[in-house]
Short mmCIF file of C-alpha atoms and ligand atoms in Angstrom, two decimals:
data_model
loop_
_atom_site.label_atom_id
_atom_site.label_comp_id
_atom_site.label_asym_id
_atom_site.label_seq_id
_atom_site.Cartn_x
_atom_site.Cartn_y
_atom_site.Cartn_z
CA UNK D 286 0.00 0.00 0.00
CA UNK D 287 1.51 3.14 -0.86
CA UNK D 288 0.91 6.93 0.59
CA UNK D 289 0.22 9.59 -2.11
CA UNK D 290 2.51 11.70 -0.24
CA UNK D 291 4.82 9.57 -0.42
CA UNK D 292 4.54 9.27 -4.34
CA UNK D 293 7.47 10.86 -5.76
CA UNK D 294 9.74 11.12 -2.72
CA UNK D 295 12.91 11.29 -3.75
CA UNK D 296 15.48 8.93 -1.74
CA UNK D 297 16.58 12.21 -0.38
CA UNK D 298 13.38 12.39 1.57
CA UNK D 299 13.38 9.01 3.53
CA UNK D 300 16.31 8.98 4.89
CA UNK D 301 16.98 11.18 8.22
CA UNK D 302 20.70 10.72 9.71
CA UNK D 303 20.92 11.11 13.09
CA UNK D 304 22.87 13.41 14.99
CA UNK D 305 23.79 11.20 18.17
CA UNK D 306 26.37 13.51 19.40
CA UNK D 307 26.87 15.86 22.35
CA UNK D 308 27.57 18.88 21.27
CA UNK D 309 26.88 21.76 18.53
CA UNK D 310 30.37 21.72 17.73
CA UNK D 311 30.29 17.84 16.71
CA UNK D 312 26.99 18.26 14.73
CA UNK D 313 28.11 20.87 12.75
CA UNK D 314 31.76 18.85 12.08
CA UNK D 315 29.14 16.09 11.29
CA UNK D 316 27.14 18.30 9.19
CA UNK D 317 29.92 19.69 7.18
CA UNK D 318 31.21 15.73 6.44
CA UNK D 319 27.22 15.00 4.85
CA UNK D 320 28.60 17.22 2.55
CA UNK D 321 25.02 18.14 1.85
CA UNK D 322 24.01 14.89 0.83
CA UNK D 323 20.86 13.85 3.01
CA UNK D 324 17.64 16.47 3.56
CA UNK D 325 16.38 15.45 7.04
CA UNK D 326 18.63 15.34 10.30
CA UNK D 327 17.43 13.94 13.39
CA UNK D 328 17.92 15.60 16.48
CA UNK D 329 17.72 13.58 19.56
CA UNK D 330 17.90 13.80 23.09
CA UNK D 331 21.71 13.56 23.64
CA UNK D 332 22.46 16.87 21.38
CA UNK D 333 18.79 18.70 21.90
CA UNK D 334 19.41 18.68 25.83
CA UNK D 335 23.17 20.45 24.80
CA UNK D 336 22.25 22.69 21.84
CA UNK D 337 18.75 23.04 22.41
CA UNK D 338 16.29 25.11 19.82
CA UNK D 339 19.72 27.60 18.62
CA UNK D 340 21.13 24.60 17.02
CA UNK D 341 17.82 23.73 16.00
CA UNK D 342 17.53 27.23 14.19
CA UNK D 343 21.22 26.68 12.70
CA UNK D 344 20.33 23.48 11.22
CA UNK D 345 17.01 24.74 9.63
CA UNK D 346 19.48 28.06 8.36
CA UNK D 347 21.66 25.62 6.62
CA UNK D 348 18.36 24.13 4.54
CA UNK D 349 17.61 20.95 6.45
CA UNK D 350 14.52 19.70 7.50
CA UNK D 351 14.68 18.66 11.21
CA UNK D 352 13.36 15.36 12.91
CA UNK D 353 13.32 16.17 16.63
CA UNK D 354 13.24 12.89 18.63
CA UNK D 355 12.64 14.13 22.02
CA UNK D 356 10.18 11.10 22.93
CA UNK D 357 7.94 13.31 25.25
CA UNK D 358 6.34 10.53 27.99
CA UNK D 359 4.61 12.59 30.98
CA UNK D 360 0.99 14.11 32.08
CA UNK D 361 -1.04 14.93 29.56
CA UNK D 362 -0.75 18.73 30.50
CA UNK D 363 3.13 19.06 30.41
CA UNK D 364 3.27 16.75 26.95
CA UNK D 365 0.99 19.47 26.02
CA UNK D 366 3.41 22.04 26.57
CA UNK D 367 6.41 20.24 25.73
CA UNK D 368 5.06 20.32 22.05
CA UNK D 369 4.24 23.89 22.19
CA UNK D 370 7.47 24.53 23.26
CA UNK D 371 8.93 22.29 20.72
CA UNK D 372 7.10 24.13 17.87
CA UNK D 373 8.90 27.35 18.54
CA UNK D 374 12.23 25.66 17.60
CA UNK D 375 10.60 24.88 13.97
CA UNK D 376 11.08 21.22 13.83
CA UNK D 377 8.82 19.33 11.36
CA UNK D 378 8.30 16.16 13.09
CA UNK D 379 8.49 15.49 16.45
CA UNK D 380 8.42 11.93 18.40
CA UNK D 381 6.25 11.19 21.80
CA UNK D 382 6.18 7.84 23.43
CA UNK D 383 2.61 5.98 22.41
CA UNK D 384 2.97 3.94 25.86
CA UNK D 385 2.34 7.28 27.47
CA UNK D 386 -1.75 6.43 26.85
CA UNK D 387 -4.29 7.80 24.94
CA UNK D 388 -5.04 10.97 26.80
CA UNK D 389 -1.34 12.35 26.74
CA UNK D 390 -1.11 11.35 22.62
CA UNK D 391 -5.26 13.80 22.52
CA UNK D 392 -3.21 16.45 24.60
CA UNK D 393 -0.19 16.32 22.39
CA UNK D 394 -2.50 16.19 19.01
CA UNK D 395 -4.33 19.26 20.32
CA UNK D 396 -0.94 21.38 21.09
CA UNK D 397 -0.32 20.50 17.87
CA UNK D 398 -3.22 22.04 15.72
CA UNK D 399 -1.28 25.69 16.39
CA UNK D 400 0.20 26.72 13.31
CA UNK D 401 3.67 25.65 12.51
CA UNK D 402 3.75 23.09 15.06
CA UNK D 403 5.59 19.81 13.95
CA UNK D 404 4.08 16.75 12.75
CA UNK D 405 3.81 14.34 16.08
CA UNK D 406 5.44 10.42 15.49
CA UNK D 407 4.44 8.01 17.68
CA UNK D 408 7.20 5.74 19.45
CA UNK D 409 5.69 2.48 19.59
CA UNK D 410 8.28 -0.04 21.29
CA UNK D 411 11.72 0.87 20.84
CA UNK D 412 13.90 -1.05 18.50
CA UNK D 413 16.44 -1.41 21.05
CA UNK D 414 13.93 -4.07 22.83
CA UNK D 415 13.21 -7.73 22.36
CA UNK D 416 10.46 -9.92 24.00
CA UNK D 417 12.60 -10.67 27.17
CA UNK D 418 12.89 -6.67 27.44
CA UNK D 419 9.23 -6.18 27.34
CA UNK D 420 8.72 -8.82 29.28
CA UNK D 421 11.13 -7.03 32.05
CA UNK D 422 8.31 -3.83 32.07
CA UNK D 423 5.34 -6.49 32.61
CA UNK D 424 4.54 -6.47 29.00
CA UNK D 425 3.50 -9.93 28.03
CA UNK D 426 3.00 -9.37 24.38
CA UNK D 427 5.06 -9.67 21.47
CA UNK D 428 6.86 -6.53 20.33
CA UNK D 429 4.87 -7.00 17.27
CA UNK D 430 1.80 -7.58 19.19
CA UNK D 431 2.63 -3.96 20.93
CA UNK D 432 3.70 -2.09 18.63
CA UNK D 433 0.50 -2.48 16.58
CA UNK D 434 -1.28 -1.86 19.82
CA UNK D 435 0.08 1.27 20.39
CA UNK D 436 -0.11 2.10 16.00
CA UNK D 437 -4.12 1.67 16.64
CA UNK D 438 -4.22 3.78 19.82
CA UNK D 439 -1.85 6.58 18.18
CA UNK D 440 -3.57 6.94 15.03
CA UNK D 441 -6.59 6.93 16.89
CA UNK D 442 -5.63 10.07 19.08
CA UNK D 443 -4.66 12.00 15.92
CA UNK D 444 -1.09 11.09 15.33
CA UNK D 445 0.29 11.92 12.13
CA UNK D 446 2.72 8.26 11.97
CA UNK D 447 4.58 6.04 14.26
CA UNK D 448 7.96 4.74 14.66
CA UNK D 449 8.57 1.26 14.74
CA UNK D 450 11.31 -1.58 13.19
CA UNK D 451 11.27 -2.98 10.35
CA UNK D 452 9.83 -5.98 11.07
CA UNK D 453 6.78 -4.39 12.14
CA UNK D 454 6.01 -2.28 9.55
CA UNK D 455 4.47 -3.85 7.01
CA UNK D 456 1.33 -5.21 9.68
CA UNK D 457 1.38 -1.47 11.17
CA UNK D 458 1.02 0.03 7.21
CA UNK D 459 -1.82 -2.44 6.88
CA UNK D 460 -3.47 -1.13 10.23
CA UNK D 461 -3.14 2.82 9.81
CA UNK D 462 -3.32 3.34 6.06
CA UNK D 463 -1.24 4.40 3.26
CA UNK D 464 -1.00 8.43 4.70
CA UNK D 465 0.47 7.83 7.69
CA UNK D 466 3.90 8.98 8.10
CA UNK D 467 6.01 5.22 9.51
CA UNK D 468 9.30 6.07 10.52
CA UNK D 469 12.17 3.14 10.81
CA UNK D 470 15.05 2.98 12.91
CA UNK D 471 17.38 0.30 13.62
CA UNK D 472 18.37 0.25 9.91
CA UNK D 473 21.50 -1.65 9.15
CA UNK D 474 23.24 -1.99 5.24
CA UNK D 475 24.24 -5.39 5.01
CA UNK D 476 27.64 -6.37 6.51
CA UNK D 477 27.51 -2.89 9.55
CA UNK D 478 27.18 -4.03 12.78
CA UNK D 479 24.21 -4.23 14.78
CA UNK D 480 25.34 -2.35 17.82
CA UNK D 481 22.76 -2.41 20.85
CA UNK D 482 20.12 -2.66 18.33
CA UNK D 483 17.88 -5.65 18.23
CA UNK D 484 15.41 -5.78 15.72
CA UNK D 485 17.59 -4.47 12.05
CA UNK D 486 16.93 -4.50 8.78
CA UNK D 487 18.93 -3.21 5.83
CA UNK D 488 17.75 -0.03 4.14
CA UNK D 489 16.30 -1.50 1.11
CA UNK D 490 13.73 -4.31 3.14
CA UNK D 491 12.61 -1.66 5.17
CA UNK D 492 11.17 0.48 2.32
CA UNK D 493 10.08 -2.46 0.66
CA UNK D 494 8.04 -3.28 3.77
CA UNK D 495 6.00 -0.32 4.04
CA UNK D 496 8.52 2.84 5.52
CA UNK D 497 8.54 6.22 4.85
CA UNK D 498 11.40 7.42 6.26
CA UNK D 499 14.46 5.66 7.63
CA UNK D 500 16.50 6.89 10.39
CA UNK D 501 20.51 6.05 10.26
CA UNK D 502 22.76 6.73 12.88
CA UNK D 503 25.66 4.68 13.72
CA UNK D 504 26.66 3.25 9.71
CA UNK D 505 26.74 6.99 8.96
CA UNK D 506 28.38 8.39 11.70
CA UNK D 507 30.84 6.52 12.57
CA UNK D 508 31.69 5.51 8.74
CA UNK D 509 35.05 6.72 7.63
CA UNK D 510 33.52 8.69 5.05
CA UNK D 511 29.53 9.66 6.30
CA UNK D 512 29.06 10.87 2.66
CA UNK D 513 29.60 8.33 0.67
CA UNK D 514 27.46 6.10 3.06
CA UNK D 515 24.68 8.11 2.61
CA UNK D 516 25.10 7.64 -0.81
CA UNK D 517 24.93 4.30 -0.63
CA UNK D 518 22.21 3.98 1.46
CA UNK D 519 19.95 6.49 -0.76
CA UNK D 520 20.99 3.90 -3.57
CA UNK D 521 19.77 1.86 -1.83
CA UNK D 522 16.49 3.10 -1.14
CA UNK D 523 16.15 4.08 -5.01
CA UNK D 524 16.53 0.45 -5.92
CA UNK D 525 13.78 -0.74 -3.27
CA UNK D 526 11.35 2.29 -4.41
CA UNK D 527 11.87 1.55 -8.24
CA UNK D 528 11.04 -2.36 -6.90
CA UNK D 529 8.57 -1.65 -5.41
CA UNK D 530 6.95 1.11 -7.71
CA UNK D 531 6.96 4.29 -5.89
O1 C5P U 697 22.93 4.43 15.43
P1 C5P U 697 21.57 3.89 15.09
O2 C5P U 697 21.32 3.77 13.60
O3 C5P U 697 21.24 2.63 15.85
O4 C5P U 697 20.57 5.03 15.61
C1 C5P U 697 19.19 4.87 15.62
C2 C5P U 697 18.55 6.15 16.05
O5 C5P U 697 17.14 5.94 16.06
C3 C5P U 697 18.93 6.63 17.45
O6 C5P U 697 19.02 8.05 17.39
C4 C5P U 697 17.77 6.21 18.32
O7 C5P U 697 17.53 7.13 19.38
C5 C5P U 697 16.60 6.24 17.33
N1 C5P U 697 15.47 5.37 17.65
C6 C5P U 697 15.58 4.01 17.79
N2 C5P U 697 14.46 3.25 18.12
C7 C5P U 697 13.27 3.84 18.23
C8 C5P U 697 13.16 5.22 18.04
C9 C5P U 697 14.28 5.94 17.73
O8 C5P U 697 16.66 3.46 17.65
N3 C5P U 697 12.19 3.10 18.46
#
């Protein structure tokens, strides 16, 4: 099944590399060795909580399109604000945790009707985590079995997508439709290693299976030369979207 927006996406605009580093300083070295190749960079908690919005700001100055990953998880009333706050720093999407419940993912949706305000991803169970993991938080369930719990209850409190691995995302584009926005981390070309990540797939699958956009961290950033990987991995994704027919 296949989003009309995301007919005619160029590779460009499903892939988001992210910026797991600690300071403005490093992003910007990081930024400068993307040599412009990639549109969307993800901003995550490790950087955001150093740089904040005025890195934020930079980043949008030098033409990218930013993917904050803050994964807001509190009351409904201070997700609420978290997301207005958010919006001032002009990120397009931004991530909250869908375990948080249906009342804090209403709260967030409704911050999120102001103008300009980002486009609000659901986290639905982190790629890092197996069974045994969930297991460990009193979740009996598969993580496919909760992730496409928590794809039903986001999209029915007015989320715009979710994030969840590859393995998942082909059921979870089934469940919410062809115009949500499924983001896919834990993305690993063939023959990188795995790191702490536990449920991978290479670039290409993932598309194949349903994502819009793929986050990269680790093969990019740590790759001798983070250009050329993106290149690869963009080839990548052409391949799977020509495959595939979109
Ligand atoms: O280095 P690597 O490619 O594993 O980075 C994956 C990125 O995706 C990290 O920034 C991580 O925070 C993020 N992420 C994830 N699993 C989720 C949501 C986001 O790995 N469910």
């Amino acid at each position: 099944m296949k989003s009309h927006s995301e007919q005619n996406l160029s590779p460009k605009d499903r892939l988001a590399v992210a910026l797991d580093v600690p300071d403005a300083k490093a992003a910007l070295d990081l930024v400068d060795r993307l040599e412009g190749t990639c549109r969307w960079l993800k901003v995550g908690m490790e950087l955001y909580y150093a740089a904040g919005n005025a890195l934020v700001h930079d980043l949008r100055n030098l033409g990218y399109s930013i993917f904050l990953d803050l994964k807001l998880h509190d009351i409904p009333n201070t997700v609420a604000g978290a997301v207005r706050s958010a919006t001032t720093a002009g990120a397009e999407l931004l991530t909250v945790h869908g375990c948080g419940g249906g009342a804090m993912l209403r709260a967030a949706a409704q911050a999120a009707e102001a103008p300009r305000s980002p486009k609000l991803i659901a986290v639905t169970v982190l790629t890092s985590m197996d069974a045994a993991e969930l297991a460990s938080v009193g979740v009996s369930d598969t993580p496919a079995e909760q992730a496409l719990r928590l794809a039903r209850l986001a999209k029915a409190s007015g989320m715009n997508g979710m994030v969840c691995s590859a393995e998942e995302v082909y059921a979870l584009r089934q469940e919410v439709g062809p115009d949500a926005t499924l983001v896919v981390p834990g993305i690993r070309p063939s023959g990188s290693s795995v790191d702490d990540q536990r449920r991978v797939a290479t670039p290409g699958s993932a598309i194949a299976q349903g994502a819009s956009l793929l986050v990269v961290g680790r093969p990019i950033t740590r790759a001798a030369e983070p250009a050329t990987a993106v290149d690869a991995i963009l080839r990548e994704i052409q391949a799977a979207c020509e495959t595939i027919g979109s």
